[in-house]
């Protein structure tokens, strides 16, 4: 991955046929954590998320809610952007595919692919799943002919479409994968992608007969660009063609459902358009509820704003990043969330911070030399966090921070810090503890930005004298 002090990370742009659920929140929190981490390393970060408006399902949803389409998409775009703000997401851009900057970029890239001889007109017949906004192969359906994810019957569609010569790119993609051993993470997803491409690639339909919605094909207004061929381009629209040429996305974050679009079609489009490829495609598993995929179409959704309102946004971020091991599916249950909240946050982090700061407030703590063991714990925890974040093991990074917390807790208990009679000795012990807490707050910044700021703000130095502010209860216990 080339870096030159700049880091560009993206989430998928989400469909707006409904409001966000915690599956969407999870991908966005993962991307936010990586963005904040890189920013903490001093890099200039571009972090984009946004919405995919040009799908047929947008039209269906607007009709269903009885709203005029433009009013509907404006309302939903605001709702999505607003949700991310409430979850502590620090995206630097929010892209909508109805924006002029995007239309221009889509037309530009279409023109480049056409000039490369990769766009041609042909007859298409296929089984179209509206839920996926994609054609499906017969062997991908259930025995009774339904889409396995949406449990609906795909429609048989026959039309004249523009095609993209994906078949041209089989060898080029395989060569690229060979040269970029970490292009897709986790590795088993990469193996799936390689196996898929090795089986051979068919050209894909890149346009649809024009209905009422979508981006018209340049020079043929009777067709609109296939929503995926339009949506993927958003990543370029955010930085502009020249910006992308100089520095393409370092990381595209998503769940496993859309890896093929990002690791096969997208690189082929970029090769065709003569543009550089992204650094990495990273895929989480699915959050399930009672073992079933959560989706707008299935209607078993959990609202992240509701959880954030009751537990706090940082608690939701912590739970998702700690509970789910990266790349695997994770089952969400509120009982599990409450358990972790009380154990790790209320009794763990919150209690440790309150204990240390209450004692420190009552003592005269001076800045001094950090105890060797504390220094070692802090340094090794920082190394572990960096190492784990480099390979997206959020849960293990957090576990390492909690091990440092446990070290601090043990120290307080074993030394009975509150009972140390000698004032200088007690102040020294508290200097070590406050330093540990301060470092823990810094390490938590990418994961739990608000909590990190609150703790850091409670530890201020006036010259070499500590002014510990009265601690607030970070995580009130929940029954
Ligand atoms: N609009 C396309 C993406 C275009 S990107 C150029 C799309 N949208 S979507 O609204 O369906 O979002 C899919 C993404 O949402 C997944 O890849 C994942 O990031 C997130 N998730 C949706 N449901 C999810 C779960 N149940 N669990 C985890 N992530 C989930 O596809």
Tab-separated table of C-alpha atoms and ligand atoms in Angstrom:
chain	number	residue	atom	x	y	z
A	1	UNK	CA	0.000	0.000	0.000
A	2	UNK	CA	1.498	3.346	-0.953
A	3	UNK	CA	0.873	5.988	1.617
A	4	UNK	CA	2.830	9.265	1.257
A	5	UNK	CA	1.130	10.598	4.356
A	6	UNK	CA	-2.344	10.348	2.911
A	7	UNK	CA	-4.952	7.715	3.553
A	8	UNK	CA	-8.213	7.252	1.664
A	9	UNK	CA	-10.819	4.874	3.059
A	10	UNK	CA	-14.423	4.220	2.032
A	11	UNK	CA	-17.572	2.440	3.141
A	12	UNK	CA	-20.069	1.067	0.654
A	13	UNK	CA	-22.626	3.628	-0.411
A	14	UNK	CA	-25.816	2.276	1.054
A	15	UNK	CA	-29.205	1.872	-0.585
A	16	UNK	CA	-31.782	4.242	0.804
A	17	UNK	CA	-34.916	2.140	0.613
A	18	UNK	CA	-34.920	2.312	4.396
A	19	UNK	CA	-33.028	3.760	7.362
A	20	UNK	CA	-29.680	2.290	8.526
A	21	UNK	CA	-29.573	-0.857	10.660
A	22	UNK	CA	-26.692	-2.097	12.789
A	23	UNK	CA	-25.249	-4.086	9.873
A	24	UNK	CA	-24.646	-0.831	8.024
A	25	UNK	CA	-23.455	0.780	11.248
A	26	UNK	CA	-20.919	-1.999	11.747
A	27	UNK	CA	-19.185	-1.433	8.378
A	28	UNK	CA	-19.204	2.305	8.941
A	29	UNK	CA	-17.772	1.961	12.464
A	30	UNK	CA	-15.018	-0.342	11.155
A	31	UNK	CA	-14.065	2.228	8.517
A	32	UNK	CA	-14.253	5.063	11.041
A	33	UNK	CA	-11.962	3.237	13.452
A	34	UNK	CA	-9.355	2.703	10.736
A	35	UNK	CA	-9.697	6.322	9.603
A	36	UNK	CA	-9.207	7.642	13.135
A	37	UNK	CA	-6.287	5.302	13.665
A	38	UNK	CA	-4.493	6.541	10.561
A	39	UNK	CA	-5.238	10.120	11.467
A	40	UNK	CA	-3.678	9.518	14.871
A	41	UNK	CA	-0.551	8.374	12.986
A	42	UNK	CA	-0.387	11.835	11.456
A	43	UNK	CA	-1.801	10.961	8.066
A	44	UNK	CA	-4.185	13.186	6.153
A	45	UNK	CA	-7.329	11.109	5.945
A	46	UNK	CA	-10.098	11.107	3.399
A	47	UNK	CA	-12.961	8.997	4.694
A	48	UNK	CA	-16.030	8.791	2.535
A	49	UNK	CA	-19.404	7.222	2.982
A	50	UNK	CA	-22.659	7.994	1.260
A	51	UNK	CA	-25.794	6.715	-0.391
A	52	UNK	CA	-26.588	4.821	-3.575
A	53	UNK	CA	-29.697	6.569	-4.849
A	54	UNK	CA	-30.057	5.486	-8.466
A	55	UNK	CA	-31.432	2.010	-7.796
A	56	UNK	CA	-34.893	0.876	-8.812
A	57	UNK	CA	-35.559	0.088	-5.153
A	58	UNK	CA	-35.305	3.809	-4.372
A	59	UNK	CA	-38.212	4.423	-6.725
A	60	UNK	CA	-40.200	1.583	-5.166
A	61	UNK	CA	-39.540	2.893	-1.637
A	62	UNK	CA	-40.532	6.469	-2.534
A	63	UNK	CA	-43.783	5.183	-4.034
A	64	UNK	CA	-44.449	3.076	-0.989
A	65	UNK	CA	-44.002	6.033	1.338
A	66	UNK	CA	-46.112	8.220	-0.946
A	67	UNK	CA	-43.393	10.815	-1.442
A	68	UNK	CA	-42.182	12.561	-4.554
A	69	UNK	CA	-38.892	10.891	-5.477
A	70	UNK	CA	-36.588	13.898	-5.059
A	71	UNK	CA	-38.128	14.798	-1.719
A	72	UNK	CA	-37.742	11.165	-0.662
A	73	UNK	CA	-34.048	10.862	-1.579
A	74	UNK	CA	-33.229	14.195	0.083
A	75	UNK	CA	-34.950	13.119	3.262
A	76	UNK	CA	-33.267	9.710	3.338
A	77	UNK	CA	-29.816	11.110	2.515
A	78	UNK	CA	-30.167	13.468	5.493
A	79	UNK	CA	-31.323	10.619	7.679
A	80	UNK	CA	-28.279	8.491	6.787
A	81	UNK	CA	-25.791	11.340	7.185
A	82	UNK	CA	-27.436	12.292	10.484
A	83	UNK	CA	-27.244	8.739	11.777
A	84	UNK	CA	-23.496	8.599	11.210
A	85	UNK	CA	-22.994	11.903	13.012
A	86	UNK	CA	-24.860	10.506	16.022
A	87	UNK	CA	-22.677	7.389	16.060
A	88	UNK	CA	-19.480	9.434	16.240
A	89	UNK	CA	-18.539	8.761	12.623
A	90	UNK	CA	-16.009	11.297	11.378
A	91	UNK	CA	-16.438	10.916	7.627
A	92	UNK	CA	-14.833	13.738	5.678
A	93	UNK	CA	-17.207	13.384	2.738
A	94	UNK	CA	-20.713	12.127	2.124
A	95	UNK	CA	-21.441	11.250	-1.468
A	96	UNK	CA	-24.841	10.958	-3.103
A	97	UNK	CA	-25.051	9.392	-6.533
A	98	UNK	CA	-27.517	12.033	-7.713
A	99	UNK	CA	-24.886	14.741	-7.262
A	100	UNK	CA	-23.516	16.483	-10.323
A	101	UNK	CA	-19.893	15.644	-9.400
A	102	UNK	CA	-20.844	11.971	-9.539
A	103	UNK	CA	-22.793	12.162	-12.826
A	104	UNK	CA	-19.791	13.826	-14.447
A	105	UNK	CA	-17.396	11.186	-13.187
A	106	UNK	CA	-19.677	8.337	-14.274
A	107	UNK	CA	-19.948	9.802	-17.789
A	108	UNK	CA	-16.201	10.295	-17.917
A	109	UNK	CA	-15.399	6.730	-16.888
A	110	UNK	CA	-18.043	5.286	-19.206
A	111	UNK	CA	-16.412	7.232	-22.051
A	112	UNK	CA	-12.998	5.848	-21.157
A	113	UNK	CA	-14.268	2.265	-21.068
A	114	UNK	CA	-16.042	2.806	-24.388
A	115	UNK	CA	-12.890	4.284	-25.928
A	116	UNK	CA	-11.006	1.210	-24.739
A	117	UNK	CA	-13.447	-0.931	-26.762
A	118	UNK	CA	-14.935	-2.526	-23.660
A	119	UNK	CA	-18.545	-1.363	-24.064
A	120	UNK	CA	-20.786	-2.917	-26.740
A	121	UNK	CA	-24.478	-3.409	-27.405
A	122	UNK	CA	-26.028	-6.868	-27.081
A	123	UNK	CA	-29.114	-8.887	-26.292
A	124	UNK	CA	-29.628	-9.793	-22.674
A	125	UNK	CA	-31.811	-12.376	-21.059
A	126	UNK	CA	-31.527	-13.164	-17.397
A	127	UNK	CA	-33.053	-13.643	-13.970
A	128	UNK	CA	-33.030	-10.319	-12.183
A	129	UNK	CA	-33.240	-10.071	-8.388
A	130	UNK	CA	-34.488	-6.670	-7.308
A	131	UNK	CA	-33.169	-7.118	-3.783
A	132	UNK	CA	-29.610	-7.519	-5.089
A	133	UNK	CA	-30.115	-5.179	-8.049
A	134	UNK	CA	-28.286	-7.882	-9.972
A	135	UNK	CA	-28.810	-10.779	-12.347
A	136	UNK	CA	-28.516	-14.180	-10.776
A	137	UNK	CA	-27.428	-17.495	-12.191
A	138	UNK	CA	-29.820	-20.433	-12.035
A	139	UNK	CA	-27.411	-22.345	-9.787
A	140	UNK	CA	-27.362	-19.506	-7.271
A	141	UNK	CA	-31.093	-19.869	-6.584
A	142	UNK	CA	-32.844	-22.132	-4.084
A	143	UNK	CA	-34.290	-25.413	-5.396
A	144	UNK	CA	-37.647	-23.681	-5.832
A	145	UNK	CA	-36.119	-20.852	-7.845
A	146	UNK	CA	-35.939	-18.141	-5.166
A	147	UNK	CA	-33.131	-15.774	-4.313
A	148	UNK	CA	-31.595	-17.322	-1.174
A	149	UNK	CA	-31.074	-13.919	0.467
A	150	UNK	CA	-34.340	-12.197	-0.357
A	151	UNK	CA	-36.644	-15.216	-0.661
A	152	UNK	CA	-38.214	-13.678	-3.739
A	153	UNK	CA	-38.511	-15.018	-7.274
A	154	UNK	CA	-36.193	-13.193	-9.709
A	155	UNK	CA	-37.881	-11.721	-12.792
A	156	UNK	CA	-37.029	-13.040	-16.265
A	157	UNK	CA	-35.778	-9.994	-18.151
A	158	UNK	CA	-35.003	-9.809	-21.872
A	159	UNK	CA	-33.629	-6.608	-23.279
A	160	UNK	CA	-31.117	-4.875	-25.475
A	161	UNK	CA	-28.313	-3.613	-23.212
A	162	UNK	CA	-24.823	-2.264	-23.273
A	163	UNK	CA	-22.297	-4.829	-22.102
A	164	UNK	CA	-18.928	-4.492	-20.415
A	165	UNK	CA	-16.217	-6.815	-21.686
A	166	UNK	CA	-15.373	-8.269	-18.307
A	167	UNK	CA	-14.127	-11.383	-20.120
A	168	UNK	CA	-11.156	-9.323	-21.345
A	169	UNK	CA	-9.876	-8.969	-17.841
A	170	UNK	CA	-9.622	-12.495	-16.525
A	171	UNK	CA	-5.858	-12.838	-16.960
A	172	UNK	CA	-5.157	-9.228	-16.066
A	173	UNK	CA	-7.069	-9.641	-12.823
A	174	UNK	CA	-5.313	-12.911	-11.986
A	175	UNK	CA	-1.940	-11.263	-12.618
A	176	UNK	CA	-2.940	-8.359	-10.416
A	177	UNK	CA	-4.052	-10.696	-7.602
A	178	UNK	CA	-0.767	-12.556	-7.912
A	179	UNK	CA	1.188	-9.336	-7.504
A	180	UNK	CA	-0.962	-8.041	-4.617
A	181	UNK	CA	-1.195	-10.829	-2.091
A	182	UNK	CA	-3.279	-8.841	0.379
A	183	UNK	CA	-5.668	-7.217	-2.088
A	184	UNK	CA	-8.647	-8.868	-0.400
A	185	UNK	CA	-8.841	-9.591	3.336
A	186	UNK	CA	-9.534	-11.939	5.009
A	187	UNK	CA	-7.500	-14.371	2.913
A	188	UNK	CA	-10.271	-16.945	2.544
A	189	UNK	CA	-12.414	-14.310	0.789
A	190	UNK	CA	-9.507	-13.629	-1.537
A	191	UNK	CA	-9.349	-17.328	-2.369
A	192	UNK	CA	-13.048	-17.281	-3.261
A	193	UNK	CA	-12.495	-14.309	-5.537
A	194	UNK	CA	-9.536	-15.960	-7.275
A	195	UNK	CA	-11.446	-19.208	-7.742
A	196	UNK	CA	-14.379	-17.290	-9.201
A	197	UNK	CA	-12.172	-15.488	-11.708
A	198	UNK	CA	-10.267	-18.666	-12.563
A	199	UNK	CA	-13.541	-20.330	-13.570
A	200	UNK	CA	-13.842	-17.723	-16.330
A	201	UNK	CA	-15.563	-14.370	-16.617
A	202	UNK	CA	-18.581	-13.536	-18.745
A	203	UNK	CA	-19.281	-10.059	-20.064
A	204	UNK	CA	-21.858	-8.268	-17.968
A	205	UNK	CA	-24.804	-6.118	-18.831
A	206	UNK	CA	-23.955	-2.543	-17.865
A	207	UNK	CA	-27.227	-0.780	-18.724
A	208	UNK	CA	-30.993	-1.150	-18.481
A	209	UNK	CA	-33.891	0.092	-20.543
A	210	UNK	CA	-34.678	3.536	-19.250
A	211	UNK	CA	-37.348	3.651	-16.599
A	212	UNK	CA	-37.986	6.838	-14.638
A	213	UNK	CA	-34.756	6.880	-12.638
A	214	UNK	CA	-31.008	6.443	-13.116
A	215	UNK	CA	-28.063	7.942	-14.997
A	216	UNK	CA	-28.606	7.952	-18.791
A	217	UNK	CA	-26.015	6.175	-20.954
A	218	UNK	CA	-23.946	8.869	-22.684
A	219	UNK	CA	-25.292	9.326	-26.246
A	220	UNK	CA	-28.159	6.886	-25.731
A	221	UNK	CA	-30.848	8.284	-23.458
A	222	UNK	CA	-33.018	5.200	-24.062
A	223	UNK	CA	-30.815	3.349	-21.558
A	224	UNK	CA	-29.696	4.034	-17.998
A	225	UNK	CA	-26.405	2.848	-16.556
A	226	UNK	CA	-26.688	-0.298	-14.440
A	227	UNK	CA	-26.768	0.816	-10.831
A	228	UNK	CA	-23.586	-1.062	-9.872
A	229	UNK	CA	-21.626	0.393	-12.809
A	230	UNK	CA	-22.733	3.775	-11.511
A	231	UNK	CA	-22.344	3.113	-7.769
A	232	UNK	CA	-18.770	1.808	-7.812
A	233	UNK	CA	-17.630	5.008	-9.496
A	234	UNK	CA	-18.589	6.976	-6.365
A	235	UNK	CA	-15.155	6.233	-4.957
A	236	UNK	CA	-13.607	8.212	-7.797
A	237	UNK	CA	-16.242	10.958	-7.685
A	238	UNK	CA	-15.240	11.783	-4.106
A	239	UNK	CA	-11.644	12.670	-5.014
A	240	UNK	CA	-12.086	13.424	-8.724
A	241	UNK	CA	-10.409	11.562	-11.589
A	242	UNK	CA	-7.111	13.362	-11.069
A	243	UNK	CA	-7.248	12.866	-7.330
A	244	UNK	CA	-7.846	9.142	-7.815
A	245	UNK	CA	-5.067	8.952	-10.374
A	246	UNK	CA	-2.675	10.408	-7.819
A	247	UNK	CA	-3.963	8.468	-4.853
A	248	UNK	CA	-6.639	5.785	-5.262
A	249	UNK	CA	-8.503	4.443	-2.254
A	250	UNK	CA	-6.263	2.592	0.176
A	251	UNK	CA	-9.088	0.579	1.674
A	252	UNK	CA	-12.646	-0.207	0.617
A	253	UNK	CA	-14.580	-1.556	3.619
A	254	UNK	CA	-17.705	-3.698	3.170
A	255	UNK	CA	-19.359	-6.964	4.136
A	256	UNK	CA	-18.803	-10.212	2.261
A	257	UNK	CA	-21.953	-9.770	0.124
A	258	UNK	CA	-20.418	-7.262	-2.243
A	259	UNK	CA	-16.807	-8.396	-2.431
A	260	UNK	CA	-17.158	-9.683	-6.002
A	261	UNK	CA	-18.330	-6.299	-7.217
A	262	UNK	CA	-15.364	-4.632	-5.546
A	263	UNK	CA	-12.644	-7.194	-6.175
A	264	UNK	CA	-13.576	-8.281	-9.710
A	265	UNK	CA	-15.814	-5.819	-11.575
A	266	UNK	CA	-14.422	-2.634	-10.038
A	267	UNK	CA	-10.736	-3.357	-10.742
A	268	UNK	CA	-11.661	-4.426	-14.292
A	269	UNK	CA	-13.539	-1.150	-14.821
A	270	UNK	CA	-10.558	0.813	-13.525
A	271	UNK	CA	-8.126	-1.115	-15.739
A	272	UNK	CA	-10.362	-0.432	-18.706
A	273	UNK	CA	-10.564	3.264	-17.825
A	274	UNK	CA	-6.765	3.442	-17.434
A	275	UNK	CA	-6.937	4.296	-13.749
A	276	UNK	CA	-4.998	2.864	-10.789
A	277	UNK	CA	-6.551	0.190	-8.595
A	278	UNK	CA	-7.429	0.470	-4.899
A	279	UNK	CA	-5.037	-0.883	-2.273
A	280	UNK	CA	-7.296	-3.289	-0.428
A	281	UNK	CA	-10.810	-4.605	-0.253
A	282	UNK	CA	-11.666	-5.701	3.278
A	283	UNK	CA	-14.755	-7.691	4.086
A	284	UNK	CA	-16.534	-8.206	7.368
A	285	UNK	CA	-18.987	-11.032	7.909
A	286	UNK	CA	-22.672	-10.441	8.430
A	287	UNK	CA	-24.287	-9.464	11.654
A	288	UNK	CA	-27.093	-11.889	12.203
A	289	UNK	CA	-30.017	-11.866	14.567
A	290	UNK	CA	-30.966	-15.294	15.795
A	291	UNK	CA	-28.746	-16.735	13.105
A	292	UNK	CA	-30.617	-15.082	10.223
A	293	UNK	CA	-29.161	-12.342	8.035
A	294	UNK	CA	-30.558	-9.016	9.012
A	295	UNK	CA	-31.849	-7.065	6.057
A	296	UNK	CA	-34.307	-4.424	5.111
A	297	UNK	CA	-36.026	-6.942	2.854
A	298	UNK	CA	-36.439	-9.488	5.661
A	299	UNK	CA	-37.599	-6.875	8.160
A	300	UNK	CA	-35.669	-8.144	11.223
A	301	UNK	CA	-33.661	-5.022	11.756
A	302	UNK	CA	-32.017	-3.511	14.824
A	303	UNK	CA	-31.782	0.282	14.903
A	304	UNK	CA	-28.313	1.569	15.864
A	305	UNK	CA	-29.715	4.917	17.004
A	306	UNK	CA	-31.995	3.224	19.466
A	307	UNK	CA	-29.022	1.328	20.948
A	308	UNK	CA	-26.865	4.458	20.975
A	309	UNK	CA	-29.586	6.399	22.763
A	310	UNK	CA	-29.791	3.799	25.524
A	311	UNK	CA	-26.158	2.702	25.889
A	312	UNK	CA	-24.203	5.503	24.219
A	313	UNK	CA	-22.620	5.504	20.762
A	314	UNK	CA	-19.215	4.491	22.136
A	315	UNK	CA	-20.729	1.477	23.898
A	316	UNK	CA	-22.278	0.328	20.624
A	317	UNK	CA	-18.973	0.857	18.812
A	318	UNK	CA	-17.133	-1.035	21.535
A	319	UNK	CA	-19.577	-3.916	21.513
A	320	UNK	CA	-19.479	-4.452	17.757
A	321	UNK	CA	-15.711	-4.159	17.472
A	322	UNK	CA	-15.028	-6.310	20.543
A	323	UNK	CA	-17.667	-8.987	20.079
A	324	UNK	CA	-17.325	-9.756	16.384
A	325	UNK	CA	-14.082	-11.265	15.233
A	326	UNK	CA	-13.109	-9.611	11.977
A	327	UNK	CA	-14.282	-11.393	8.865
A	328	UNK	CA	-16.596	-13.754	10.745
A	329	UNK	CA	-20.326	-13.468	11.114
A	330	UNK	CA	-21.443	-12.198	14.488
A	331	UNK	CA	-24.761	-12.714	16.154
A	332	UNK	CA	-26.236	-9.634	17.773
A	333	UNK	CA	-28.235	-9.921	20.940
A	334	UNK	CA	-29.033	-7.171	23.354
A	335	UNK	CA	-28.500	-9.472	26.309
A	336	UNK	CA	-24.893	-9.973	25.194
A	337	UNK	CA	-24.480	-6.260	24.688
A	338	UNK	CA	-25.768	-5.503	28.177
A	339	UNK	CA	-23.441	-8.123	29.639
A	340	UNK	CA	-20.358	-6.641	27.976
A	341	UNK	CA	-21.500	-3.146	28.813
A	342	UNK	CA	-21.712	-3.884	32.511
A	343	UNK	CA	-18.600	-6.068	32.686
A	344	UNK	CA	-16.163	-4.270	30.373
A	345	UNK	CA	-17.408	-0.693	30.435
A	346	UNK	CA	-19.241	0.030	33.689
A	347	UNK	CA	-17.151	-2.251	35.950
A	348	UNK	CA	-14.049	-2.211	33.753
A	349	UNK	CA	-13.043	1.020	32.094
A	350	UNK	CA	-15.540	3.285	33.865
A	351	UNK	CA	-14.725	1.996	37.310
A	352	UNK	CA	-10.959	2.119	36.801
A	353	UNK	CA	-11.127	5.702	35.523
A	354	UNK	CA	-13.328	6.779	38.434
A	355	UNK	CA	-11.098	5.096	41.021
A	356	UNK	CA	-7.862	6.538	39.718
A	357	UNK	CA	-9.220	10.023	39.181
A	358	UNK	CA	-10.964	10.190	42.552
A	359	UNK	CA	-7.747	9.254	44.353
A	360	UNK	CA	-5.681	11.559	42.161
A	361	UNK	CA	-7.990	14.479	42.831
A	362	UNK	CA	-7.341	14.185	46.546
A	363	UNK	CA	-3.564	13.854	46.253
A	364	UNK	CA	-0.824	16.153	45.078
A	365	UNK	CA	0.387	14.350	42.008
A	366	UNK	CA	3.540	15.618	40.325
A	367	UNK	CA	4.807	14.735	36.883
A	368	UNK	CA	7.734	12.386	37.293
A	369	UNK	CA	9.490	9.328	35.953
A	370	UNK	CA	7.174	6.566	34.938
A	371	UNK	CA	7.680	3.256	36.730
A	372	UNK	CA	9.476	0.707	34.546
A	373	UNK	CA	6.730	-1.887	34.632
A	374	UNK	CA	4.049	0.659	33.717
A	375	UNK	CA	6.238	1.916	30.920
A	376	UNK	CA	6.633	-1.601	29.595
A	377	UNK	CA	2.896	-2.359	29.800
A	378	UNK	CA	2.028	0.860	27.956
A	379	UNK	CA	4.650	0.353	25.259
A	380	UNK	CA	3.776	-3.266	24.618
A	381	UNK	CA	0.043	-2.534	24.539
A	382	UNK	CA	0.642	0.197	21.974
A	383	UNK	CA	2.671	-2.197	19.856
A	384	UNK	CA	-0.069	-4.818	20.030
A	385	UNK	CA	-2.796	-2.341	19.109
A	386	UNK	CA	-0.797	-1.161	16.090
A	387	UNK	CA	-0.068	-4.719	15.016
A	388	UNK	CA	-3.682	-5.870	15.376
A	389	UNK	CA	-5.171	-2.851	13.643
A	390	UNK	CA	-2.790	-3.429	10.748
A	391	UNK	CA	-4.580	-6.720	10.147
A	392	UNK	CA	-8.048	-5.500	11.168
A	393	UNK	CA	-8.226	-7.542	14.372
A	394	UNK	CA	-10.241	-4.957	16.247
A	395	UNK	CA	-11.350	-7.373	18.910
A	396	UNK	CA	-7.795	-8.414	19.755
A	397	UNK	CA	-6.635	-4.799	19.828
A	398	UNK	CA	-9.362	-3.996	22.341
A	399	UNK	CA	-8.577	-7.118	24.358
A	400	UNK	CA	-4.972	-5.885	24.661
A	401	UNK	CA	-6.151	-2.503	25.947
A	402	UNK	CA	-8.370	-4.260	28.479
A	403	UNK	CA	-5.398	-6.323	29.614
A	404	UNK	CA	-3.564	-3.061	30.361
A	405	UNK	CA	-6.621	-1.919	32.302
A	406	UNK	CA	-6.591	-5.147	34.274
A	407	UNK	CA	-2.924	-4.559	35.086
A	408	UNK	CA	-3.836	-1.138	36.478
A	409	UNK	CA	-6.727	-2.550	38.480
A	410	UNK	CA	-4.510	-5.235	39.977
A	411	UNK	CA	-1.952	-2.641	40.917
A	412	UNK	CA	-4.540	-0.521	42.740
A	413	UNK	CA	-5.811	-3.558	44.648
A	414	UNK	CA	-2.491	-5.172	45.450
A	415	UNK	CA	-0.827	-1.951	46.556
A	416	UNK	CA	-4.027	-0.757	48.235
A	417	UNK	CA	-3.175	2.649	46.833
A	418	UNK	CA	-5.894	4.375	48.878
A	419	UNK	CA	-4.203	3.193	52.078
A	420	UNK	CA	-0.623	4.216	51.292
A	421	UNK	CA	0.262	6.476	54.196
A	422	UNK	CA	3.406	8.046	52.793
A	423	UNK	CA	2.102	10.937	50.690
A	424	UNK	CA	5.021	11.015	48.282
A	425	UNK	CA	4.731	7.274	47.684
A	426	UNK	CA	0.969	7.527	47.116
A	427	UNK	CA	1.427	10.470	44.746
A	428	UNK	CA	4.046	8.469	42.833
A	429	UNK	CA	1.725	5.458	42.521
A	430	UNK	CA	-1.032	7.762	41.318
A	431	UNK	CA	1.264	9.366	38.759
A	432	UNK	CA	1.866	5.906	37.295
A	433	UNK	CA	-1.843	5.099	37.324
A	434	UNK	CA	-2.910	8.396	35.799
A	435	UNK	CA	-0.281	7.981	33.083
A	436	UNK	CA	-1.612	4.525	32.345
A	437	UNK	CA	-5.170	5.836	32.173
A	438	UNK	CA	-4.105	8.698	29.940
A	439	UNK	CA	-2.370	6.298	27.572
A	440	UNK	CA	-5.360	3.994	27.576
A	441	UNK	CA	-7.561	6.958	26.630
A	442	UNK	CA	-5.224	7.743	23.730
A	443	UNK	CA	-5.251	4.125	22.561
A	444	UNK	CA	-9.042	4.075	22.714
A	445	UNK	CA	-9.436	7.169	20.542
A	446	UNK	CA	-10.035	5.326	17.246
A	447	UNK	CA	-12.532	2.939	18.835
A	448	UNK	CA	-14.372	5.151	21.335
A	449	UNK	CA	-13.673	8.758	20.412
A	450	UNK	CA	-16.013	10.427	22.897
A	451	UNK	CA	-14.926	8.360	25.896
A	452	UNK	CA	-11.316	8.940	24.973
A	453	UNK	CA	-11.838	12.708	24.917
A	454	UNK	CA	-13.749	12.692	28.210
A	455	UNK	CA	-10.984	10.812	30.015
A	456	UNK	CA	-8.229	12.902	28.466
A	457	UNK	CA	-10.041	16.086	29.502
A	458	UNK	CA	-10.121	14.901	33.124
A	459	UNK	CA	-6.313	14.711	33.196
A	460	UNK	CA	-4.730	18.125	32.886
A	461	UNK	CA	-1.263	19.309	33.827
A	462	UNK	CA	-0.524	22.747	35.214
A	463	UNK	CA	3.224	22.764	34.741
A	464	UNK	CA	4.173	19.559	36.505
A	465	UNK	CA	1.152	19.531	38.819
A	466	UNK	CA	-1.773	17.313	37.985
A	467	UNK	CA	-5.243	18.862	37.976
A	468	UNK	CA	-7.485	15.840	37.981
A	469	UNK	CA	-11.052	16.906	37.295
A	470	UNK	CA	-13.942	15.430	39.224
A	471	UNK	CA	-14.707	12.220	37.370
A	472	UNK	CA	-18.085	11.796	35.787
A	473	UNK	CA	-19.696	8.394	35.547
A	474	UNK	CA	-18.667	7.219	32.108
A	475	UNK	CA	-20.908	4.165	31.924
A	476	UNK	CA	-23.751	3.985	34.435
A	477	UNK	CA	-24.623	0.374	35.189
A	478	UNK	CA	-27.642	-0.945	33.327
A	479	UNK	CA	-29.994	-3.423	34.972
B	1	LIG	N1	-25.509	0.022	-2.725
B	1	LIG	C1	-24.774	-1.183	-2.621
B	1	LIG	C2	-23.298	-0.913	-2.381
B	1	LIG	C3	-22.645	-0.097	-3.435
B	1	LIG	S1	-20.986	0.241	-3.016
B	1	LIG	C4	-20.316	0.849	-4.426
B	1	LIG	C5	-25.297	-2.011	-1.467
B	1	LIG	N2	-25.969	-1.342	-0.527
B	1	LIG	S2	-26.559	-1.986	0.818
B	1	LIG	O1	-27.341	-0.944	1.444
B	1	LIG	O2	-27.209	-3.202	0.543
B	1	LIG	O3	-25.319	-2.207	1.729
B	1	LIG	C6	-24.574	-3.399	1.717
B	1	LIG	C7	-23.545	-3.269	2.785
B	1	LIG	O4	-24.191	-2.908	4.024
B	1	LIG	C8	-22.784	-4.515	3.139
B	1	LIG	O5	-21.695	-4.764	2.270
B	1	LIG	C9	-22.326	-4.158	4.523
B	1	LIG	O6	-21.326	-3.188	4.468
B	1	LIG	C10	-23.568	-3.541	5.107
B	1	LIG	N3	-24.478	-4.545	5.609
B	1	LIG	C11	-25.769	-4.726	5.251
B	1	LIG	N4	-26.304	-5.709	6.001
B	1	LIG	C12	-25.367	-6.185	6.845
B	1	LIG	C13	-25.350	-7.154	7.860
B	1	LIG	N5	-26.407	-7.831	8.171
B	1	LIG	N6	-24.182	-7.356	8.509
B	1	LIG	C14	-23.048	-6.665	8.228
B	1	LIG	N7	-23.039	-5.745	7.280
B	1	LIG	C15	-24.181	-5.481	6.570
B	1	LIG	O7	-25.049	-3.189	-1.423
